[in-house]
Amino acid sequence: MTEKVIAVADHRYRASAPLIPARLIAPTGELLDSLHRPLRDLRISVTDRCNFRCSYCMPRDVFDRDYTFLPHSSLLTFEEIVRVASLFVAHGVRKIRLTGGEPLLRRDLERLVAMLAALPGADGERLDLTLTTNGSILERKAAALKAAGLGRVTVSLDAVDDAIFRRMNDADFPVADVLRGIDAAERAGLGPIKVNMVVKRGTNDEQILPMARHFRGRDVALRFIEYMDVGATNGWRMDEVLPSAEVVERIAKEFALAPLPPSAPGETAERWRYAEAGVAGEIGTISSVTKAFCSDCNRARLSTEGKLFLCLFASRGHDLRALVRGGASDAEIAAAIGLVWQQRGDRYSELRSAVHAAAPAGERRVEMHYIGG
Ligand code: SAM
Ligand code: SF4
Ligand code: SF4
């Protein structure tokens, strides 16, 4: 099967260059993994750095002044990102999400957005190009991102109360700036906007209703995310997870809700609208802990330095940068991606209770700030 293997060692997460199959089968736009899941969604992390220190993602005692982030030379260049992304599009990817770390910290991100926006999508349709951000510098960037071709944004926001928000981001960052960022994104036409709140029981769950009250009546999808056991540094405990069912129960006590159908196959959120006629806004829940949704998971993740991860809970990546910088052709890289996806069998959330915390000996699970959400 194999003709060319480029071995690469990495100091952070285990990854080897994927095999290039001897027979280079061209992408057909319809690639299925071993559980018959198509490849549709690519999340690209553009930096591992962040100006926040959310305790569930980059706890300050781990990600402190001594923490070594990736050197600039390790990062995929914009040209490399676009080259790899175009091969994923050829394999059937229709949605690209830029993430991080904090993606807006990557210099000239608008240039990357413009380059990705120019990629032709499948069947002549435009790619769904989106970005997840903590919103801290969105007010400044929204118009330029829109002009560059970004379709929409998702903003992470864990509280509307300033004191709780400052505690959650652990960078003393005021909530008002993020709220102004969301307004600016709305004005720029980066909608429909999603706002994601990670709920930690006992830390910010009292903000569920204030968040619902704040965004009710606006064209914003407010989504509550169960706190996940991703990575190895956040000290995750099940008793800090507030099940989505309880989130919906709490909101429904104040506002009647009516269920909405899934917006797309592989959609991770369950959705509701406000039952009161004429009231804009949507509530969603993402129950990665209490209700696994691996069976239609169509997402691949490309890390900041070009490793392909097939699951948020993986401990092993596939080093595409080694192929890109090792002189492989587009046809070879596309075939290698095809083979990796065809062999994919990941379904961590479905197996979670059976395998919790189990990364193979000598490996550690990838961190969220590195791989993106
Ligand atoms: N910095 C950007 C932001 O916060 O939106 C993008 C990257 S961040 C890693 C992407 C998403 O992952 C955010 O919505 C964040 O809340 C979520 N996230 C990080 N750690 C998480 C965890 N342990 N459980 C659930 N969601 C998490
Ligand atoms: Fe930064 Fe986003 Fe992680 Fe918070 S969730 S620390 S904003 S990367
Ligand atoms: Fe997809 Fe892995 Fe999450 Fe399951 S656990 S939904 S396979 S990323």
XYZ file of C-alpha atoms and ligand atoms in Angstrom, residues 50 56-57 99-103 132-134 154-156 158 196 198 225-230 234 368-369 372-373, ligand 1:
55
model
C -5.192 33.411 23.668
C -12.097 24.968 31.441
C -9.721 25.523 28.516
C -10.773 28.850 15.569
C -7.866 28.650 18.009
C -6.712 29.776 20.648
C -8.161 33.156 19.866
C -8.235 33.340 16.058
C -15.398 31.220 16.620
C -14.062 34.019 18.806
C -14.055 35.186 22.401
C -19.916 32.430 16.804
C -19.022 34.343 19.958
C -18.205 32.562 23.201
C -20.037 32.670 29.600
C -21.963 29.933 23.021
C -20.096 26.840 28.506
C -22.610 23.863 26.013
C -22.024 21.124 28.537
C -18.634 21.442 30.157
C -16.500 18.748 28.524
C -13.622 16.585 29.685
C -11.514 17.707 26.761
C -8.875 21.482 33.256
C -8.888 22.615 23.246
C -6.893 25.836 22.777
C -9.998 24.620 18.487
C -13.627 24.004 19.427
N -11.047 31.417 21.673
C -12.208 31.201 20.869
C -13.447 31.151 21.714
O -13.351 30.980 22.929
O -14.512 31.238 21.125
C -12.118 29.980 19.983
C -11.478 28.740 20.526
S -12.313 27.984 21.903
C -11.231 26.622 22.260
C -13.713 27.264 21.101
C -14.875 26.885 21.980
O -14.508 25.818 22.809
C -15.373 27.989 22.887
O -16.755 28.207 22.666
C -15.142 27.427 24.268
O -16.098 27.877 25.158
C -15.215 25.948 24.017
N -14.565 25.146 25.053
C -13.269 25.192 25.456
N -13.038 24.289 26.447
C -14.230 23.660 26.664
C -14.651 22.627 27.567
N -13.815 22.065 28.438
N -15.934 22.231 27.506
C -16.805 22.777 26.616
N -16.457 23.738 25.749
C -15.190 24.187 25.769
